[in-house]
Structure formats: C-alpha cells, structure tokens
Amino acid sequence: MRYARQEDLQRLALIMQGSAEGISLSDIEREFSVSRRTAERMRDAVRNAYPQIEEISGESGRKYWRFPPGSLGRMAEPTLDELTAGHRAAAIARREGDELTAETLERLLVKVQAMFREDRRRSIAADLEAQLLADGVAFRPGPREKISPETLSTIREAILAGVMISADHRARASAKLSRNTRLGPIAMLFGQGRQYLLAWSEYQNDLRLFALAGFERVSLEPEVYERPKGFDLQEWLSESFGVWREEPLDVVWRFLPDVADEAAGYLFHPKQQTERMEDGSLIVRFRAGGRQEMDWYLVRWGDQVEAQFLAVSGSPVSDTTETDAPQE
C-alpha cells in the first residue's frame, strides 16, 4: 500500500532537505506519530518522487536520507500563513518590549521575501498587508516599559556565551542603585507590560528577578557562568503567577455562572485543575506565588469571581492585596 497524504510527504521532503545529517525511519515515526511500517511507506513515496535523494549510512548501520541543498527548488518557499506568523511574532515581540528580537525577525522576513520571484513578491506583499490588518496584533495598544536595546543585546550575548555580567541596577520598589552587581544571567522574561531578567546573584548567592528597565549599565565579564545543575526554567516559572517570586499559596478561584463559560476558555496556570459545579460556576485550583499580580488580574472579573488563598500549610491568608515586590 502506498502512502498518499501529499501534505505530509511535502513536509517530510522539506525536513530531509533541512537536515545536514539526514532523517532516519525513527525520526519519521516521532515527527509524524506513525508506525514503523507507515514511516517506511512515507520514505519510499518521497524516494520514488524525488530520485535525487541521498542515502547515508550512520553508526550501527542505521540509514539516513536527505536532499542536497537546493534540490527541492521553489517547493521550499514559505507560505502566506508562515510569513504572517513571522510578522505576528515580530509584532508581539515589539509589543512586549523585546525590540532586538522584533528587529531580527523583521530583517529575516525581508531576506526571505527578497528570494521570491518578482510577481510572487508583489502578490504576497498585498496578501500579507490584508492578513496583518485583519489580525490586528501589531496595533493592539498596551503599556510597556522602555528598555535600552543595548541592554537587551548585551544580556542576550551573555546568556548565549554563558558568561557573567557586571551591572548598575536600580531596584523598582526602593529606587536604590546597586553598582557593579555581578550576575549570572539565565533568561529574560517578557510579558504583561513588565520585563525581568532571571539571574544568579553573586552577592545573594541565589536566583533573583531583576527589572530589565532598572539596568543603567551592563557589561560582559570574562568568567563563565553555569546555571544550577538540574535547573528547569519552565518548572521554575510554574511555581509563580506571572513572574512574581514568593512562597507558594494554594489558590482557589470560583467564577460565578455568568462568566464561567468565558473563564473556562483561559489557562490561568500551567498546573491548574478545574471543576464545574452543579450551580454552573467554575472552580479553578493551582499552587503558586505572586499574590499581588493575582489581585491585579482578578480586578478585571469584578464581582464575578470569589478568591481564596491558603498557605501551603492550610492556614488562611489575609485578603489584603499588599505583597512584597519581586526580588531584585
């Protein structure tokens, strides 16, 4: 039996051209979630359609298949949807304050479109403009902090190179300026109008969050920095609501019936549990720190949500909205 899904075969051919080492049958199984036999049929279908495919023998006799660069010609041109996704990503990066990523993406997109034939370039430009206007992401207003592009560039370089930085940083809460602070940068966190650097502080010998807008000077240091062994950024983030870093609370939100359907369409926390009640209300449970950011967020739901916060020990927490700021 032949494998006949044209979209999968074209995608497989493009993956084969994009891989210098080649693609094995096991790779096809994982990428397309198919059985071994189906992976063999897909490989055979691509091989029959494109005789220029190369077969390479790897370790232990395992075989790989790839195309020489340029073999697939214009079939590898990006689609309108793919170009739109790239422009949308650039717009979102700029909206969140990551100007460096936005500019890099835009330069890449210009290069990609410059590779098109002239008639294709004209038609794709008109379609792109219409699609981006309909999408509206580039025009969605919202407050965000201004961050120096030089600061972002230096910190990104330090993260990629795995080296320490020396910085003069002004804390958001106290406005105190700390000079020559030595940090081991791990990740920049963008979103919700505020942007932070997660870094290891040499002075505090611990991970801390630093407001990116607070950096008044940043320079690279020669010392190599290695992030803590076993550190998982996604796991670390899942312990917080937003980027606020506090002792975790057991959080219970009850959305009243009038807004329960709307609330059910949100992912408030990656480890949340939801329960629909007989009266139509929605219960959302999760464990995280960041009480103040939760309070800010819940304001938008008005009197249609009831919130309960418990310390992990089980004791109730005061309903006040006061909380410590992110550690800086």
mmCIF file of C-alpha atoms in Angstrom:
data_model
loop_
_atom_site.group_PDB
_atom_site.id
_atom_site.type_symbol
_atom_site.label_atom_id
_atom_site.label_comp_id
_atom_site.label_asym_id
_atom_site.label_seq_id
_atom_site.Cartn_x
_atom_site.Cartn_y
_atom_site.Cartn_z
ATOM 1 C CA MET A 1 0.000 0.000 0.000
ATOM 2 C CA ARG A 2 1.296 3.476 -0.879
ATOM 3 C CA TYR A 3 1.290 6.429 1.450
ATOM 4 C CA ALA A 4 -0.794 9.157 -0.205
ATOM 5 C CA ARG A 5 -1.068 12.214 2.108
ATOM 6 C CA GLN A 6 0.559 14.856 -0.065
ATOM 7 C CA GLU A 7 0.989 17.452 2.701
ATOM 8 C CA ASP A 8 2.912 15.011 4.901
ATOM 9 C CA LEU A 9 5.143 13.949 2.031
ATOM 10 C CA GLN A 10 5.994 17.540 1.111
ATOM 11 C CA ARG A 11 6.745 18.311 4.749
ATOM 12 C CA LEU A 12 8.948 15.213 5.020
ATOM 13 C CA ALA A 13 10.843 16.223 1.882
ATOM 14 C CA LEU A 14 11.438 19.706 3.302
ATOM 15 C CA ILE A 15 12.662 18.240 6.595
ATOM 16 C CA MET A 16 15.050 15.996 4.672
ATOM 17 C CA GLN A 17 16.440 18.994 2.793
ATOM 18 C CA GLY A 18 16.801 20.987 6.012
ATOM 19 C CA SER A 19 18.844 18.293 7.777
ATOM 20 C CA ALA A 20 22.589 18.031 7.211
ATOM 21 C CA GLU A 21 22.768 14.594 8.883
ATOM 22 C CA GLY A 22 19.655 13.199 7.205
ATOM 23 C CA ILE A 23 16.424 11.726 8.588
ATOM 24 C CA SER A 24 16.071 8.139 9.828
ATOM 25 C CA LEU A 25 12.956 5.984 9.991
ATOM 26 C CA SER A 26 12.834 6.554 13.744
ATOM 27 C CA ASP A 27 12.861 10.314 13.122
ATOM 28 C CA ILE A 28 9.890 9.948 10.752
ATOM 29 C CA GLU A 29 7.999 7.889 13.342
ATOM 30 C CA ARG A 30 8.462 10.563 16.004
ATOM 31 C CA GLU A 31 7.835 13.571 13.770
ATOM 32 C CA PHE A 32 4.600 12.258 12.251
ATOM 33 C CA SER A 33 3.446 9.950 15.099
ATOM 34 C CA VAL A 34 3.208 6.942 12.766
ATOM 35 C CA SER A 35 4.134 3.273 12.906
ATOM 36 C CA ARG A 36 7.373 1.831 11.550
ATOM 37 C CA ARG A 37 5.609 0.441 8.506
ATOM 38 C CA THR A 38 3.980 3.774 7.713
ATOM 39 C CA ALA A 39 7.341 5.516 8.110
ATOM 40 C CA GLU A 40 8.807 3.109 5.555
ATOM 41 C CA ARG A 41 5.952 3.825 3.130
ATOM 42 C CA MET A 42 6.468 7.572 3.535
ATOM 43 C CA ARG A 43 10.188 7.264 2.863
ATOM 44 C CA ASP A 44 9.533 5.128 -0.213
ATOM 45 C CA ALA A 45 6.957 7.589 -1.543
ATOM 46 C CA VAL A 46 9.399 10.504 -1.232
ATOM 47 C CA ARG A 47 12.225 8.432 -2.736
ATOM 48 C CA ASN A 48 10.048 7.452 -5.729
ATOM 49 C CA ALA A 49 9.004 11.071 -6.329
ATOM 50 C CA TYR A 50 12.489 12.559 -5.922
ATOM 51 C CA PRO A 51 15.251 10.282 -7.224
ATOM 52 C CA GLN A 52 17.935 12.819 -6.196
ATOM 53 C CA ILE A 53 17.514 11.806 -2.541
ATOM 54 C CA GLU A 54 20.737 10.640 -0.852
ATOM 55 C CA GLU A 55 21.058 7.602 1.412
ATOM 56 C CA ILE A 56 23.690 7.805 4.164
ATOM 57 C CA SER A 57 24.896 5.033 6.449
ATOM 58 C CA GLY A 58 25.390 6.047 10.057
ATOM 59 C CA GLU A 59 26.578 4.309 13.206
ATOM 60 C CA SER A 60 25.490 0.700 13.762
ATOM 61 C CA GLY A 61 24.341 0.526 10.161
ATOM 62 C CA ARG A 62 21.398 2.895 10.659
ATOM 63 C CA LYS A 63 20.395 4.619 7.443
ATOM 64 C CA TYR A 64 19.509 8.257 6.906
ATOM 65 C CA TRP A 65 18.032 10.108 3.927
ATOM 66 C CA ARG A 66 18.484 13.730 2.864
ATOM 67 C CA PHE A 67 18.370 16.029 -0.172
ATOM 68 C CA PRO A 68 21.341 18.035 -1.377
ATOM 69 C CA PRO A 69 20.797 21.793 -0.748
ATOM 70 C CA GLY A 70 18.521 23.391 -3.338
ATOM 71 C CA SER A 71 17.175 20.095 -4.670
ATOM 72 C CA LEU A 72 13.550 20.969 -3.995
ATOM 73 C CA GLY A 73 13.700 24.393 -5.622
ATOM 74 C CA ARG A 74 10.693 26.631 -5.074
ATOM 75 C CA MET A 75 8.762 23.962 -3.235
ATOM 76 C CA ALA A 76 10.662 25.180 -0.152
ATOM 77 C CA GLU A 77 9.281 28.726 -0.396
ATOM 78 C CA PRO A 78 7.364 29.760 2.739
ATOM 79 C CA THR A 79 3.588 30.076 2.541
ATOM 80 C CA LEU A 80 1.489 33.140 3.280
ATOM 81 C CA ASP A 81 0.461 31.651 6.642
ATOM 82 C CA GLU A 82 4.110 31.063 7.583
ATOM 83 C CA LEU A 83 5.106 34.627 6.648
ATOM 84 C CA THR A 84 2.119 36.004 8.561
ATOM 85 C CA ALA A 85 3.161 34.004 11.628
ATOM 86 C CA GLY A 86 6.648 35.512 11.375
ATOM 87 C CA HIS A 87 5.316 39.070 11.188
ATOM 88 C CA ARG A 88 2.907 38.346 14.043
ATOM 89 C CA ALA A 89 5.802 37.069 16.180
ATOM 90 C CA ALA A 90 7.776 40.249 15.432
ATOM 91 C CA ALA A 91 4.795 42.427 16.372
ATOM 92 C CA ILE A 92 4.272 40.556 19.631
ATOM 93 C CA ALA A 93 7.983 40.811 20.496
ATOM 94 C CA ARG A 94 7.887 44.574 19.923
ATOM 95 C CA ARG A 95 4.682 44.962 21.927
ATOM 96 C CA GLU A 96 6.302 43.123 24.856
ATOM 97 C CA GLY A 97 9.369 45.348 24.719
ATOM 98 C CA ASP A 98 11.790 42.920 23.034
ATOM 99 C CA GLU A 99 12.880 45.317 20.283
ATOM 100 C CA LEU A 100 16.016 43.333 19.446
ATOM 101 C CA THR A 101 14.089 40.144 18.641
ATOM 102 C CA ALA A 102 11.495 42.135 16.672
ATOM 103 C CA GLU A 103 14.157 43.785 14.515
ATOM 104 C CA THR A 104 15.975 40.477 13.955
ATOM 105 C CA LEU A 105 12.760 38.765 12.846
ATOM 106 C CA GLU A 106 11.892 41.633 10.508
ATOM 107 C CA ARG A 107 15.341 41.509 8.866
ATOM 108 C CA LEU A 108 14.931 37.766 8.381
ATOM 109 C CA LEU A 109 11.497 38.216 6.799
ATOM 110 C CA VAL A 110 12.845 40.859 4.406
ATOM 111 C CA LYS A 111 15.575 38.432 3.296
ATOM 112 C CA VAL A 112 13.064 35.628 2.819
ATOM 113 C CA GLN A 113 10.726 37.741 0.697
ATOM 114 C CA ALA A 114 13.660 39.040 -1.367
ATOM 115 C CA MET A 115 14.218 35.455 -2.569
ATOM 116 C CA PHE A 116 10.777 35.324 -4.268
ATOM 117 C CA ARG A 117 10.189 35.925 -7.966
ATOM 118 C CA GLU A 118 9.031 39.497 -8.636
ATOM 119 C CA ASP A 119 5.419 38.520 -9.424
ATOM 120 C CA ARG A 120 5.255 36.330 -6.302
ATOM 121 C CA ARG A 121 6.762 39.144 -4.219
ATOM 122 C CA ARG A 122 4.082 41.618 -5.352
ATOM 123 C CA SER A 123 1.178 39.263 -4.701
ATOM 124 C CA ILE A 124 2.479 38.101 -1.327
ATOM 125 C CA ALA A 125 3.002 41.721 -0.175
ATOM 126 C CA ALA A 126 -0.643 42.600 -0.862
ATOM 127 C CA ASP A 127 -1.928 39.435 0.813
ATOM 128 C CA LEU A 128 0.327 39.964 3.817
ATOM 129 C CA GLU A 129 -0.886 43.524 4.351
ATOM 130 C CA ALA A 130 -4.514 42.407 4.275
ATOM 131 C CA GLN A 131 -3.893 39.484 6.614
ATOM 132 C CA LEU A 132 -1.943 41.533 9.157
ATOM 133 C CA LEU A 133 -4.613 44.257 9.183
ATOM 134 C CA ALA A 134 -7.247 41.607 9.834
ATOM 135 C CA ASP A 135 -5.122 40.066 12.584
ATOM 136 C CA GLY A 136 -4.616 43.386 14.354
ATOM 137 C CA VAL A 137 -1.874 42.171 16.678
ATOM 138 C CA ALA A 138 0.545 44.897 15.642
ATOM 139 C CA PHE A 139 -1.943 47.610 16.531
ATOM 140 C CA ARG A 140 -3.178 46.327 19.873
ATOM 141 C CA PRO A 141 -2.365 49.031 22.465
ATOM 142 C CA GLY A 142 -0.962 48.356 25.892
ATOM 143 C CA PRO A 143 1.573 49.817 28.326
ATOM 144 C CA ARG A 144 5.112 48.516 28.481
ATOM 145 C CA GLU A 145 8.411 49.693 29.901
ATOM 146 C CA LYS A 146 11.128 51.202 27.737
ATOM 147 C CA ILE A 147 14.318 49.154 27.769
ATOM 148 C CA SER A 148 17.584 50.110 26.121
ATOM 149 C CA PRO A 149 18.324 47.942 23.044
ATOM 150 C CA GLU A 150 21.975 47.932 24.120
ATOM 151 C CA THR A 151 20.975 46.443 27.472
ATOM 152 C CA LEU A 152 18.958 43.682 25.788
ATOM 153 C CA SER A 153 21.740 42.959 23.308
ATOM 154 C CA THR A 154 24.447 42.694 25.987
ATOM 155 C CA ILE A 155 22.353 40.468 28.254
ATOM 156 C CA ARG A 156 21.355 38.213 25.366
ATOM 157 C CA GLU A 157 25.014 37.904 24.365
ATOM 158 C CA ALA A 158 25.917 36.956 27.940
ATOM 159 C CA ILE A 159 23.202 34.280 28.081
ATOM 160 C CA LEU A 160 24.308 32.757 24.778
ATOM 161 C CA ALA A 161 28.000 32.882 25.731
ATOM 162 C CA GLY A 162 27.362 31.625 29.283
ATOM 163 C CA VAL A 163 29.321 34.396 30.993
ATOM 164 C CA MET A 164 28.773 36.710 33.955
ATOM 165 C CA ILE A 165 27.755 40.353 33.647
ATOM 166 C CA SER A 166 28.574 43.392 35.760
ATOM 167 C CA ALA A 167 25.735 45.899 36.102
ATOM 168 C CA ASP A 168 24.486 49.030 37.777
ATOM 169 C CA HIS A 169 20.856 48.277 38.643
ATOM 170 C CA ARG A 170 18.145 50.395 40.251
ATOM 171 C CA ALA A 171 15.562 48.401 42.228
ATOM 172 C CA ARG A 172 11.973 49.050 41.240
ATOM 173 C CA ALA A 173 10.493 49.178 44.748
ATOM 174 C CA SER A 174 13.147 51.212 46.616
ATOM 175 C CA ALA A 175 14.835 53.087 43.709
ATOM 176 C CA LYS A 176 18.161 52.119 45.335
ATOM 177 C CA LEU A 177 21.045 51.930 42.864
ATOM 178 C CA SER A 178 23.387 48.937 43.240
ATOM 179 C CA ARG A 179 26.685 49.409 41.410
ATOM 180 C CA ASN A 180 28.937 46.730 39.925
ATOM 181 C CA THR A 181 26.463 43.964 40.696
ATOM 182 C CA ARG A 182 27.764 40.654 39.364
ATOM 183 C CA LEU A 183 25.093 38.403 37.904
ATOM 184 C CA GLY A 184 24.887 35.097 36.067
ATOM 185 C CA PRO A 185 22.038 35.679 33.574
ATOM 186 C CA ILE A 186 19.711 32.777 32.804
ATOM 187 C CA ALA A 187 16.682 34.111 30.919
ATOM 188 C CA MET A 188 14.812 37.282 30.032
ATOM 189 C CA LEU A 189 11.102 37.145 30.825
ATOM 190 C CA PHE A 190 8.787 39.329 28.750
ATOM 191 C CA GLY A 191 5.070 39.969 29.065
ATOM 192 C CA GLN A 192 2.199 41.820 30.745
ATOM 193 C CA GLY A 193 3.931 45.192 30.404
ATOM 194 C CA ARG A 194 6.825 44.240 32.721
ATOM 195 C CA GLN A 195 10.070 42.576 31.754
ATOM 196 C CA TYR A 196 12.587 40.860 34.022
ATOM 197 C CA LEU A 197 15.944 39.138 33.966
ATOM 198 C CA LEU A 198 16.222 35.896 35.896
ATOM 199 C CA ALA A 199 19.815 35.672 37.118
ATOM 200 C CA TRP A 200 22.032 34.238 39.818
ATOM 201 C CA SER A 201 23.226 36.989 42.144
ATOM 202 C CA GLU A 202 26.801 36.603 43.360
ATOM 203 C CA TYR A 203 26.064 38.852 46.377
ATOM 204 C CA GLN A 204 22.939 36.927 47.462
ATOM 205 C CA ASN A 205 24.175 33.551 46.216
ATOM 206 C CA ASP A 206 20.706 32.768 44.902
ATOM 207 C CA LEU A 207 18.408 33.194 41.895
ATOM 208 C CA ARG A 208 16.708 36.587 41.727
ATOM 209 C CA LEU A 209 14.494 38.605 39.371
ATOM 210 C CA PHE A 210 15.786 41.985 38.157
ATOM 211 C CA ALA A 211 13.596 44.510 36.322
ATOM 212 C CA LEU A 212 15.134 44.986 32.873
ATOM 213 C CA ALA A 213 14.137 48.663 32.914
ATOM 214 C CA GLY A 214 16.281 49.080 36.047
ATOM 215 C CA PHE A 215 19.614 48.358 34.335
ATOM 216 C CA GLU A 216 21.602 51.582 33.906
ATOM 217 C CA ARG A 217 24.831 49.871 32.836
ATOM 218 C CA VAL A 218 25.634 46.319 31.707
ATOM 219 C CA SER A 219 28.961 44.869 30.628
ATOM 220 C CA LEU A 220 30.247 41.367 29.931
ATOM 221 C CA GLU A 221 32.617 39.692 32.377
ATOM 222 C CA PRO A 222 35.233 37.062 31.370
ATOM 223 C CA GLU A 223 34.121 34.490 33.974
ATOM 224 C CA VAL A 224 31.981 31.616 32.741
ATOM 225 C CA TYR A 225 28.622 31.096 34.466
ATOM 226 C CA GLU A 226 26.884 27.721 34.554
ATOM 227 C CA ARG A 227 23.238 27.613 35.544
ATOM 228 C CA PRO A 228 22.398 25.379 38.540
ATOM 229 C CA LYS A 229 22.533 21.686 37.721
ATOM 230 C CA GLY A 230 19.071 20.305 37.004
ATOM 231 C CA PHE A 231 17.506 23.766 36.754
ATOM 232 C CA ASP A 232 14.356 23.751 34.596
ATOM 233 C CA LEU A 233 13.067 27.191 33.595
ATOM 234 C CA GLN A 234 9.530 26.017 32.818
ATOM 235 C CA GLU A 235 9.304 24.223 36.143
ATOM 236 C CA TRP A 236 10.605 27.325 37.915
ATOM 237 C CA LEU A 237 8.049 29.530 36.175
ATOM 238 C CA SER A 238 5.198 27.159 37.022
ATOM 239 C CA GLU A 239 5.668 27.990 40.723
ATOM 240 C CA SER A 240 4.640 31.606 40.128
ATOM 241 C CA PHE A 241 1.706 33.586 38.792
ATOM 242 C CA GLY A 242 3.293 35.830 36.187
ATOM 243 C CA VAL A 243 6.907 36.336 37.230
ATOM 244 C CA TRP A 244 6.345 37.193 40.890
ATOM 245 C CA ARG A 245 8.516 35.092 43.177
ATOM 246 C CA GLU A 246 7.077 34.342 46.623
ATOM 247 C CA GLU A 247 6.252 31.438 48.881
ATOM 248 C CA PRO A 248 3.534 29.455 47.064
ATOM 249 C CA LEU A 249 -0.119 29.583 48.060
ATOM 250 C CA ASP A 250 -2.921 27.108 47.437
ATOM 251 C CA VAL A 251 -5.217 29.217 45.261
ATOM 252 C CA VAL A 252 -8.946 28.611 44.744
ATOM 253 C CA TRP A 253 -10.936 30.852 42.398
ATOM 254 C CA ARG A 254 -14.700 30.435 41.948
ATOM 255 C CA PHE A 255 -16.070 32.062 38.798
ATOM 256 C CA LEU A 256 -19.807 32.659 39.051
ATOM 257 C CA PRO A 257 -22.183 31.092 36.483
ATOM 258 C CA ASP A 258 -22.487 34.277 34.368
ATOM 259 C CA VAL A 259 -18.755 34.206 33.488
ATOM 260 C CA ALA A 260 -17.955 30.500 33.998
ATOM 261 C CA ASP A 261 -18.015 29.673 30.283
ATOM 262 C CA GLU A 262 -15.705 32.594 29.495
ATOM 263 C CA ALA A 263 -13.317 31.666 32.332
ATOM 264 C CA ALA A 264 -13.217 28.064 31.135
ATOM 265 C CA GLY A 265 -11.506 29.301 27.974
ATOM 266 C CA TYR A 266 -8.481 30.613 29.906
ATOM 267 C CA LEU A 267 -5.377 28.818 31.098
ATOM 268 C CA PHE A 268 -4.614 30.727 34.295
ATOM 269 C CA HIS A 269 -1.731 28.476 35.356
ATOM 270 C CA PRO A 270 0.015 25.528 33.629
ATOM 271 C CA LYS A 271 -0.801 23.188 36.529
ATOM 272 C CA GLN A 272 -4.347 24.337 37.214
ATOM 273 C CA GLN A 273 -7.225 21.967 37.977
ATOM 274 C CA THR A 274 -10.785 22.928 37.103
ATOM 275 C CA GLU A 275 -14.150 21.676 38.321
ATOM 276 C CA ARG A 276 -17.606 22.608 37.056
ATOM 277 C CA MET A 277 -20.140 22.883 39.887
ATOM 278 C CA GLU A 278 -23.834 21.982 39.846
ATOM 279 C CA ASP A 279 -24.849 25.666 40.010
ATOM 280 C CA GLY A 280 -22.854 26.358 36.816
ATOM 281 C CA SER A 281 -19.914 28.048 38.493
ATOM 282 C CA LEU A 282 -16.307 27.116 37.722
ATOM 283 C CA ILE A 283 -13.684 26.285 40.360
ATOM 284 C CA VAL A 284 -10.017 26.784 39.406
ATOM 285 C CA ARG A 285 -7.270 25.477 41.715
ATOM 286 C CA PHE A 286 -3.498 25.819 41.469
ATOM 287 C CA ARG A 287 -0.443 26.449 43.654
ATOM 288 C CA ALA A 288 1.734 29.494 43.011
ATOM 289 C CA GLY A 289 3.246 32.622 44.497
ATOM 290 C CA GLY A 290 2.517 36.143 43.266
ATOM 291 C CA ARG A 291 -0.482 37.273 45.268
ATOM 292 C CA GLN A 292 -0.321 40.917 44.175
ATOM 293 C CA GLU A 293 -0.282 40.057 40.472
ATOM 294 C CA MET A 294 -3.205 37.694 41.048
ATOM 295 C CA ASP A 295 -5.141 40.513 42.711
ATOM 296 C CA TRP A 296 -4.383 42.847 39.820
ATOM 297 C CA TYR A 297 -5.578 40.231 37.367
ATOM 298 C CA LEU A 298 -8.778 39.373 39.260
ATOM 299 C CA VAL A 299 -9.918 43.014 39.220
ATOM 300 C CA ARG A 300 -10.936 42.604 35.576
ATOM 301 C CA TRP A 301 -13.516 39.981 36.619
ATOM 302 C CA GLY A 302 -15.160 42.364 39.089
ATOM 303 C CA ASP A 303 -17.656 40.760 41.474
ATOM 304 C CA GLN A 304 -17.979 37.686 39.259
ATOM 305 C CA VAL A 305 -15.112 35.836 40.939
ATOM 306 C CA GLU A 306 -14.520 34.756 44.532
ATOM 307 C CA ALA A 307 -10.919 34.120 45.585
ATOM 308 C CA GLN A 308 -9.455 32.125 48.439
ATOM 309 C CA PHE A 309 -5.764 31.925 49.288
ATOM 310 C CA LEU A 310 -4.322 29.348 51.677
ATOM 311 C CA ALA A 311 -0.764 28.906 52.841
ATOM 312 C CA VAL A 312 0.601 25.512 51.822
ATOM 313 C CA SER A 313 0.266 24.546 55.488
ATOM 314 C CA GLY A 314 -3.511 25.016 55.124
ATOM 315 C CA SER A 315 -3.901 28.218 57.146
ATOM 316 C CA PRO A 316 -5.834 31.085 55.504
ATOM 317 C CA VAL A 317 -4.024 34.130 54.163
ATOM 318 C CA SER A 318 -5.217 37.685 54.747
ATOM 319 C CA ASP A 319 -7.355 39.166 51.968
ATOM 320 C CA THR A 320 -5.178 42.281 51.739
ATOM 321 C CA THR A 321 -3.665 42.967 48.334
ATOM 322 C CA GLU A 322 -0.331 44.091 49.802
ATOM 323 C CA THR A 323 2.617 41.858 48.959
ATOM 324 C CA ASP A 324 6.350 42.011 48.505
ATOM 325 C CA ALA A 325 7.666 43.079 45.132
ATOM 326 C CA PRO A 326 9.723 40.686 43.009
ATOM 327 C CA GLN A 327 13.129 40.150 44.498
ATOM 328 C CA GLU A 328 15.730 42.450 42.984
#
